Amino acid sequence: MSAPSSNELLGYLDTQGLIDFTQRLVRIPSVNDPATGSTEMGAAHAVIELAEGFGWTPIVDEVRQGRPNVIIQLRGSTPGPHLIFEGHTDVVSEGSRDLWDFDPYSGDIVDGRLLGRGSADMKGGLAAMLFAARALQLSGELVGTLTLAALIDEEELMLGVKDFVAKGYCNEAIGAIVCEPEAGEICITQKGAIRLEVRLHGRISHGAMPTKGINPIPALMKVLTFAHETEIELQREYGEDPLLGAISITPTVLQAGSRVQLNVTPSVAIADFDLRTTPLVDHARLIDAFIAEVGRIAEATGCRGEVEVIDDRPPTDISPDADLVRSLTAAHRRVVGAEPTYGGVPGTTDGTILHRDAHLPVVVYGPGGKWIAHQANEFVEVTEVIAAAKVYLLAARELLHEGP
Ligand SMILES: [Zn+2]
């Protein structure tokens, strides 16, 4: 029997099932919110049920209580490479319902758009990768190993993907396709992110006798100035990345003192920083520079300084000539009938952890607008979900058949 043509292969894709399942996922609010007890559990269960319906044996790893990763490993008829498709089951909160023109968990399709929180980020992409894998299996074209990862906590600390890598699921993989919404762009680079908290401890005093204590607020101002000057310096040194734009260092949280006692200098002043980098930036050097400067400022002001690295996600990039990119390019051309646009991910995805902890090449490609994620009135075009599943299907066949 000869291998099926691309069109024959695409015939195995259950497009109606794909859209029904996307709707089902969107109708399950899977915000992780300890205050309400909401978790990814419902969405994870929907994935488990679908997988079992396909005759697959999903692995359920409870990363935190009530918050399971769902992992499916499909093995083909003959040995071959190992490819990973990655998605997440959590969604961000819908925020104020007043901002929405429809029920945030509607899942309805209106004028070709599937509506609701998580439709683009990223239940459409998650459903697309699962149905693409099913089609590949049904066609008899599955060789090697295909790992499908539906992980928790992407929107926060990425606990799901960290656990996924730590448990060895990425071993010997040739790379990962991260199915986040990028408007059909093939994203070959992603910004890195560092989250730092700087704490300066002084000594409390009466506002009328400030010299009797050590006020940490002026010291913290020096740290803010340093951060701003460092941002300008890095922007000057590295310029703008053509796909990612400029490096940024943004203070996002300030805490010191209390409005209840305006006549007291605080004992501690805290600033949090969100640093976004491009592949040229050395994270370790940047973090060291912060630690050294906070040390100098603390010493000069009599404070005690602390720098906590809350998270450190490196930027990623991959050559346009890499197999992952070439296969997606060919598949995109075939399905969409046009040349793809190559792009960069302005935020960070689980892909940064796959790259950092498992050293995998990653590419980000998925249905839904880049900028619609996390906004009110989120939607995904039904045609984009179907197109993404087709592209995943063709690309996966090529990657698994090519060999490493
Ligand atoms: Zn996402």
Coordinates of C-alpha atoms and ligand atoms in Angstrom, one line a residue:
M1 CA 0.0 0.0 0.0
S2 CA 1.4 3.4 -0.9
A3 CA 1.5 6.3 1.5
P4 CA -1.7 8.5 1.3
S5 CA -1.4 11.8 -0.4
S6 CA -1.7 15.0 1.6
N7 CA -5.3 15.3 0.5
E8 CA -6.0 11.7 1.5
L9 CA -4.3 12.3 4.9
L10 CA -6.4 15.5 5.5
G11 CA -9.5 13.4 4.8
Y12 CA -8.9 11.6 8.2
L13 CA -9.4 14.9 10.1
D14 CA -12.7 15.0 11.9
T15 CA -13.4 18.7 11.5
Q16 CA -16.9 18.6 13.1
G17 CA -15.5 16.7 16.1
L18 CA -12.7 19.3 16.4
I19 CA -15.0 22.2 16.5
D20 CA -17.5 20.5 18.9
F21 CA -14.7 19.7 21.2
T22 CA -13.3 23.3 21.1
Q23 CA -16.8 24.5 22.0
R24 CA -16.9 22.0 24.9
L25 CA -13.5 23.1 26.2
V26 CA -14.5 26.8 26.0
R27 CA -17.7 26.2 28.0
I28 CA -15.6 24.9 30.9
P29 CA -14.2 27.8 32.9
S30 CA -10.7 26.6 33.7
V31 CA -9.3 29.6 35.5
N32 CA -6.9 28.7 38.2
D33 CA -8.2 30.8 41.2
P34 CA -7.5 29.6 44.7
A35 CA -10.1 32.2 46.0
T36 CA -13.0 30.4 44.3
G37 CA -11.5 26.9 44.1
S38 CA -11.6 26.9 40.3
T39 CA -8.8 24.9 38.6
E40 CA -7.9 23.3 35.2
M41 CA -9.6 20.1 36.4
G42 CA -12.7 20.3 34.2
A43 CA -10.8 21.0 31.0
A44 CA -8.3 18.3 31.9
H45 CA -11.2 15.9 32.3
A46 CA -12.6 16.8 28.9
V47 CA -9.2 16.0 27.4
I48 CA -9.0 12.7 29.3
E49 CA -12.5 11.7 28.1
L50 CA -11.7 12.6 24.5
A51 CA -8.4 10.6 24.6
E52 CA -10.1 7.6 26.1
G53 CA -12.8 7.8 23.4
F54 CA -10.0 7.6 20.9
G55 CA -8.7 4.5 22.6
W56 CA -5.7 6.3 23.9
T57 CA -4.3 5.9 27.4
P58 CA -3.8 9.3 28.9
I59 CA -1.3 9.8 31.7
V60 CA -2.6 12.0 34.5
D61 CA 0.0 13.8 36.6
E62 CA -1.4 15.7 39.4
V63 CA 1.1 18.6 39.6
R64 CA -0.9 20.4 42.4
Q65 CA -4.0 19.2 44.1
G66 CA -6.9 19.2 41.6
R67 CA -4.6 20.5 38.9
P68 CA -3.5 17.6 36.6
N69 CA -1.3 17.6 33.5
V70 CA -2.7 15.3 30.9
I71 CA -0.1 13.6 28.7
I72 CA -0.7 11.3 25.8
Q73 CA 2.1 9.3 24.2
L74 CA 1.3 7.7 20.9
R75 CA 3.7 5.2 19.4
G76 CA 3.7 4.5 15.7
S77 CA 4.0 1.2 13.9
T78 CA 7.7 1.6 13.5
P79 CA 10.4 3.3 15.5
G80 CA 11.2 6.9 14.6
P81 CA 11.7 10.4 15.9
H82 CA 9.8 11.8 18.9
L83 CA 7.8 15.0 18.4
I84 CA 5.9 17.0 21.0
F85 CA 2.8 19.1 20.6
E86 CA 2.2 21.3 23.6
G87 CA -0.8 23.3 24.9
H88 CA -2.3 24.4 28.2
T89 CA -5.6 23.9 29.8
D90 CA -5.8 27.0 32.0
V91 CA -7.3 30.3 30.9
V92 CA -7.0 33.8 32.4
S93 CA -9.9 35.2 34.3
E94 CA -12.6 36.8 32.2
G95 CA -12.3 40.0 34.3
S96 CA -15.4 42.2 34.5
R97 CA -18.3 40.8 32.7
D98 CA -19.4 44.3 31.8
L99 CA -16.6 44.5 29.3
W100 CA -18.0 41.5 27.4
D101 CA -20.7 41.6 24.7
F102 CA -21.5 38.0 25.2
D103 CA -21.2 35.3 27.9
P104 CA -17.4 34.8 28.4
Y105 CA -18.0 31.0 28.5
S106 CA -20.5 30.9 25.7
G107 CA -18.6 28.7 23.2
D108 CA -21.2 29.7 20.6
I109 CA -20.3 30.2 17.0
V110 CA -21.5 33.5 15.5
D111 CA -20.5 34.5 12.0
G112 CA -17.8 31.9 11.9
R113 CA -16.3 33.0 15.2
L114 CA -16.2 30.7 18.2
L115 CA -16.7 32.9 21.2
G116 CA -15.4 32.9 24.7
R117 CA -12.5 33.1 27.2
G118 CA -9.8 30.7 26.1
S119 CA -11.2 30.1 22.6
A120 CA -7.9 31.6 21.1
D121 CA -5.7 31.2 24.2
M122 CA -5.6 28.3 23.7
K123 CA -8.4 25.8 23.6
G124 CA -8.7 26.1 19.8
G125 CA -5.0 25.1 19.4
L126 CA -5.2 22.4 22.1
A127 CA -8.2 20.8 20.3
A128 CA -6.4 21.1 16.9
M129 CA -3.3 19.2 18.0
L130 CA -5.4 16.4 19.6
F131 CA -7.5 15.9 16.4
A132 CA -4.5 16.2 14.2
A133 CA -2.8 13.4 16.1
R134 CA -5.9 11.3 15.9
A135 CA -6.1 11.8 12.1
L136 CA -2.4 10.8 11.7
Q137 CA -3.0 7.7 13.7
L138 CA -6.1 6.7 11.8
S139 CA -4.3 7.2 8.5
G140 CA -1.8 4.6 9.5
E141 CA 1.0 7.1 8.9
L142 CA 2.1 7.4 12.6
V143 CA 5.6 6.3 13.1
G144 CA 8.0 7.1 16.0
T145 CA 6.5 8.8 19.0
L146 CA 4.0 11.7 19.2
T147 CA 3.6 13.3 22.7
L148 CA 0.6 15.4 23.3
A149 CA 0.8 17.6 26.4
A150 CA -2.2 19.4 27.9
L151 CA -0.6 21.2 30.8
I152 CA -1.7 23.4 33.7
D153 CA -0.5 26.8 34.9
E154 CA 0.9 28.3 31.7
E155 CA -0.6 31.7 32.6
E156 CA 1.1 31.8 36.0
L157 CA 4.3 30.1 37.1
M158 CA 4.3 27.4 34.3
L159 CA 4.3 24.6 37.0
G160 CA 2.8 22.2 34.5
V161 CA 5.5 22.4 31.9
K162 CA 8.2 22.4 34.6
D163 CA 6.8 19.1 35.9
F164 CA 6.4 17.7 32.4
V165 CA 10.1 18.3 31.6
A166 CA 11.3 17.1 35.1
K167 CA 9.4 13.8 34.6
G168 CA 11.4 13.1 31.4
Y169 CA 8.6 13.3 28.8
C170 CA 10.9 15.4 26.5
N171 CA 13.6 12.8 26.4
E172 CA 15.1 12.4 22.9
A173 CA 12.5 14.6 21.4
I174 CA 13.5 16.4 18.2
G175 CA 11.5 19.5 19.2
A176 CA 8.1 20.9 20.2
I177 CA 5.3 22.7 18.4
V178 CA 3.7 25.0 20.9
C179 CA 0.1 25.6 19.8
E180 CA -0.5 29.1 21.2
P181 CA -2.4 31.7 19.2
E182 CA -0.1 33.5 16.8
A183 CA -2.5 34.3 14.0
G184 CA -1.0 31.7 11.8
E185 CA 2.4 33.2 12.0
I186 CA 5.3 30.8 12.4
C187 CA 7.0 32.2 15.4
I188 CA 10.7 31.3 15.4
T189 CA 11.6 33.5 18.4
Q190 CA 10.2 34.4 21.8
K191 CA 11.0 37.0 24.3
G192 CA 12.6 36.0 27.5
A193 CA 11.3 37.1 30.9
I194 CA 12.8 37.7 34.3
R195 CA 10.8 38.6 37.3
L196 CA 12.7 40.2 40.2
E197 CA 11.7 41.4 43.6
V198 CA 14.0 43.9 45.3
R199 CA 13.5 44.4 49.0
L200 CA 15.3 47.1 51.0
H201 CA 15.1 46.9 54.8
G202 CA 15.6 50.0 56.8
R203 CA 14.7 51.0 60.4
I204 CA 11.4 52.4 61.3
S205 CA 11.3 55.9 62.7
H206 CA 9.0 58.9 63.5
G207 CA 8.4 61.1 60.5
A208 CA 9.4 64.1 62.7
M209 CA 12.8 62.5 63.5
P210 CA 13.7 60.6 60.3
T211 CA 17.4 60.6 61.0
K212 CA 16.7 58.3 64.0
G213 CA 15.9 55.5 61.6
I214 CA 16.8 54.4 58.1
N215 CA 14.1 55.2 55.5
P216 CA 14.3 52.5 52.7
I217 CA 12.2 54.6 50.2
P218 CA 15.0 56.9 49.0
A219 CA 17.2 53.8 48.5
L220 CA 14.5 52.1 46.5
M221 CA 14.3 55.2 44.3
K222 CA 17.9 54.7 43.4
V223 CA 17.1 51.1 42.4
L224 CA 14.3 52.4 40.2
T225 CA 16.7 54.8 38.6
F226 CA 19.2 52.1 38.0
A227 CA 16.6 49.9 36.4
H228 CA 15.5 52.7 34.1
E229 CA 19.1 53.5 33.1
T230 CA 19.8 49.8 32.5
E231 CA 16.8 49.6 30.2
I232 CA 18.1 52.5 28.1
E233 CA 21.6 51.1 28.0
L234 CA 20.4 47.6 26.9
Q235 CA 18.1 49.2 24.2
R236 CA 21.1 51.2 22.9
E237 CA 23.5 48.3 23.0
Y238 CA 21.2 45.7 21.3
G239 CA 18.7 47.8 19.3
E240 CA 15.4 46.4 18.3
D241 CA 14.9 42.8 17.4
P242 CA 13.2 42.7 14.0
L243 CA 10.6 40.2 15.2
L244 CA 10.4 41.0 19.0
G245 CA 11.0 44.7 19.3
A246 CA 12.8 46.3 22.2
I247 CA 14.1 45.0 25.5
S248 CA 12.2 46.4 28.5
I249 CA 12.6 46.7 32.2
T250 CA 9.3 47.6 33.8
P251 CA 8.6 48.2 37.5
T252 CA 5.2 46.7 38.1
V253 CA 4.7 46.7 41.9
L254 CA 5.8 49.1 44.6
Q255 CA 5.1 48.6 48.3
A256 CA 6.2 50.7 51.2
G257 CA 4.6 52.3 54.2
S258 CA 1.0 52.7 55.1
R259 CA -1.6 55.5 54.6
V260 CA -2.8 54.8 58.1
Q261 CA 0.4 56.2 59.5
L262 CA 1.7 59.0 57.4
N263 CA 4.1 60.0 60.2
V264 CA 6.1 56.8 60.2
T265 CA 8.9 55.8 57.9
P266 CA 8.6 52.3 56.8
S267 CA 10.9 49.4 57.7
V268 CA 10.8 47.9 54.3
A269 CA 10.4 49.1 50.7
I270 CA 9.7 46.6 47.9
A271 CA 9.7 46.9 44.1
D272 CA 8.9 44.2 41.6
F273 CA 10.3 44.3 38.0
D274 CA 9.2 42.6 34.9
L275 CA 12.2 42.3 32.5
R276 CA 11.6 41.3 28.8
T277 CA 14.6 40.3 26.8
T278 CA 15.6 39.3 23.3
P279 CA 18.0 36.4 22.4
L280 CA 21.0 38.7 22.6
V281 CA 20.6 39.3 26.3
D282 CA 22.6 37.2 28.8
H283 CA 20.1 36.7 31.7
A284 CA 22.7 35.6 34.3
R285 CA 24.8 38.8 33.6
L286 CA 21.7 41.0 33.8
I287 CA 20.6 39.4 37.1
D288 CA 24.1 39.7 38.5
A289 CA 24.2 43.4 37.6
F290 CA 20.9 44.0 39.6
I291 CA 22.2 42.1 42.6
A292 CA 25.5 44.0 42.6
E293 CA 23.8 47.4 42.3
V294 CA 21.3 46.7 45.0
G295 CA 24.2 45.6 47.2
R296 CA 26.0 48.9 46.5
I297 CA 22.9 51.0 47.2
A298 CA 22.1 49.1 50.4
E299 CA 25.6 49.7 51.6
A300 CA 25.6 53.4 50.8
T301 CA 22.3 53.9 52.5
G302 CA 22.6 51.7 55.5
C303 CA 19.8 49.4 54.4
R304 CA 19.9 45.7 54.0
G305 CA 19.2 44.7 50.4
E306 CA 17.7 41.5 49.0
V307 CA 17.0 40.5 45.4
E308 CA 14.7 37.5 44.7
V309 CA 14.6 36.0 41.2
I310 CA 10.9 35.0 41.1
D311 CA 11.2 33.6 37.6
D312 CA 13.8 33.4 34.8
R313 CA 12.6 32.3 31.4
P314 CA 15.2 32.6 28.6
P315 CA 14.4 33.9 25.2
T316 CA 14.3 31.3 22.4
D317 CA 15.1 31.3 18.7
I318 CA 15.3 28.7 16.0
S319 CA 16.8 28.9 12.6
P320 CA 14.3 29.2 9.7
D321 CA 16.2 26.3 8.2
A322 CA 15.4 24.0 11.1
D323 CA 13.3 20.9 10.3
L324 CA 10.5 22.1 12.6
V325 CA 10.2 25.4 10.7
R326 CA 10.6 23.9 7.2
S327 CA 7.9 21.3 7.9
L328 CA 5.5 23.9 9.2
T329 CA 6.3 26.2 6.3
A330 CA 5.5 23.5 3.7
A331 CA 2.3 22.4 5.5
H332 CA 1.1 26.0 5.9
R333 CA 1.8 26.7 2.2
R334 CA -0.2 23.7 1.3
V335 CA -3.2 24.3 3.6
V336 CA -3.5 28.0 3.5
G337 CA -2.3 28.5 -0.1
A338 CA 0.1 31.3 0.8
E339 CA 3.5 32.0 2.1
P340 CA 3.6 32.1 5.9
T341 CA 4.7 35.1 7.9
Y342 CA 7.5 34.5 10.3
G343 CA 7.0 36.2 13.7
G344 CA 8.1 36.5 17.3
V345 CA 6.2 35.9 20.5
P346 CA 6.0 39.1 22.6
G347 CA 5.0 37.3 25.7
T348 CA 6.5 34.0 27.0
T349 CA 5.0 30.6 26.5
D350 CA 5.7 27.2 28.0
G351 CA 8.1 26.9 25.1
T352 CA 10.7 29.0 27.0
I353 CA 10.7 26.3 29.7
L354 CA 10.9 23.4 27.1
H355 CA 13.9 25.2 25.7
R356 CA 15.5 26.1 29.1
D357 CA 15.0 22.8 30.9
A358 CA 14.9 20.3 28.1
H359 CA 17.0 22.2 25.5
L360 CA 14.4 21.5 22.8
P361 CA 14.0 23.5 19.6
V362 CA 10.6 25.1 19.8
V363 CA 8.4 26.8 17.3
V364 CA 5.1 28.5 18.2
Y365 CA 2.2 28.3 15.8
G366 CA -1.5 28.2 16.4
P367 CA -5.0 29.5 15.6
G368 CA -6.4 32.8 17.0
G369 CA -5.2 36.4 17.0
K370 CA -2.0 37.3 18.8
W371 CA -3.5 40.3 20.5
I372 CA -6.9 38.9 21.4
A373 CA -5.5 36.7 24.2
H374 CA -6.5 37.9 27.7
Q375 CA -8.8 40.6 26.3
A376 CA -12.6 40.8 26.6
N377 CA -14.7 39.4 23.7
E378 CA -12.1 36.8 22.9
F379 CA -12.8 34.6 19.9
V380 CA -11.2 32.3 17.4
E381 CA -12.1 31.9 13.7
V382 CA -13.5 28.4 13.2
T383 CA -11.6 28.2 9.8
E384 CA -8.3 29.0 11.6
V385 CA -8.8 26.2 14.1
I386 CA -9.4 23.7 11.2
A387 CA -6.5 25.1 9.2
A388 CA -4.1 24.8 12.2
A389 CA -5.1 21.1 12.7
K390 CA -4.4 20.4 9.0
V391 CA -1.0 22.1 9.2
Y392 CA -0.1 20.2 12.4
L393 CA -1.2 16.9 10.7
L394 CA 0.9 17.4 7.6
A395 CA 3.9 18.8 9.5
A396 CA 3.9 16.0 12.0
R397 CA 3.8 13.4 9.2
E398 CA 6.8 14.9 7.6
L399 CA 8.8 15.4 10.8
L400 CA 8.2 11.8 12.0
H401 CA 9.0 10.3 8.7
E402 CA 12.1 12.3 8.1
G403 CA 14.0 11.0 11.1
P404 CA 16.4 13.0 13.1
Ligands
ZN1 ZN -1.6 30.7 26.1

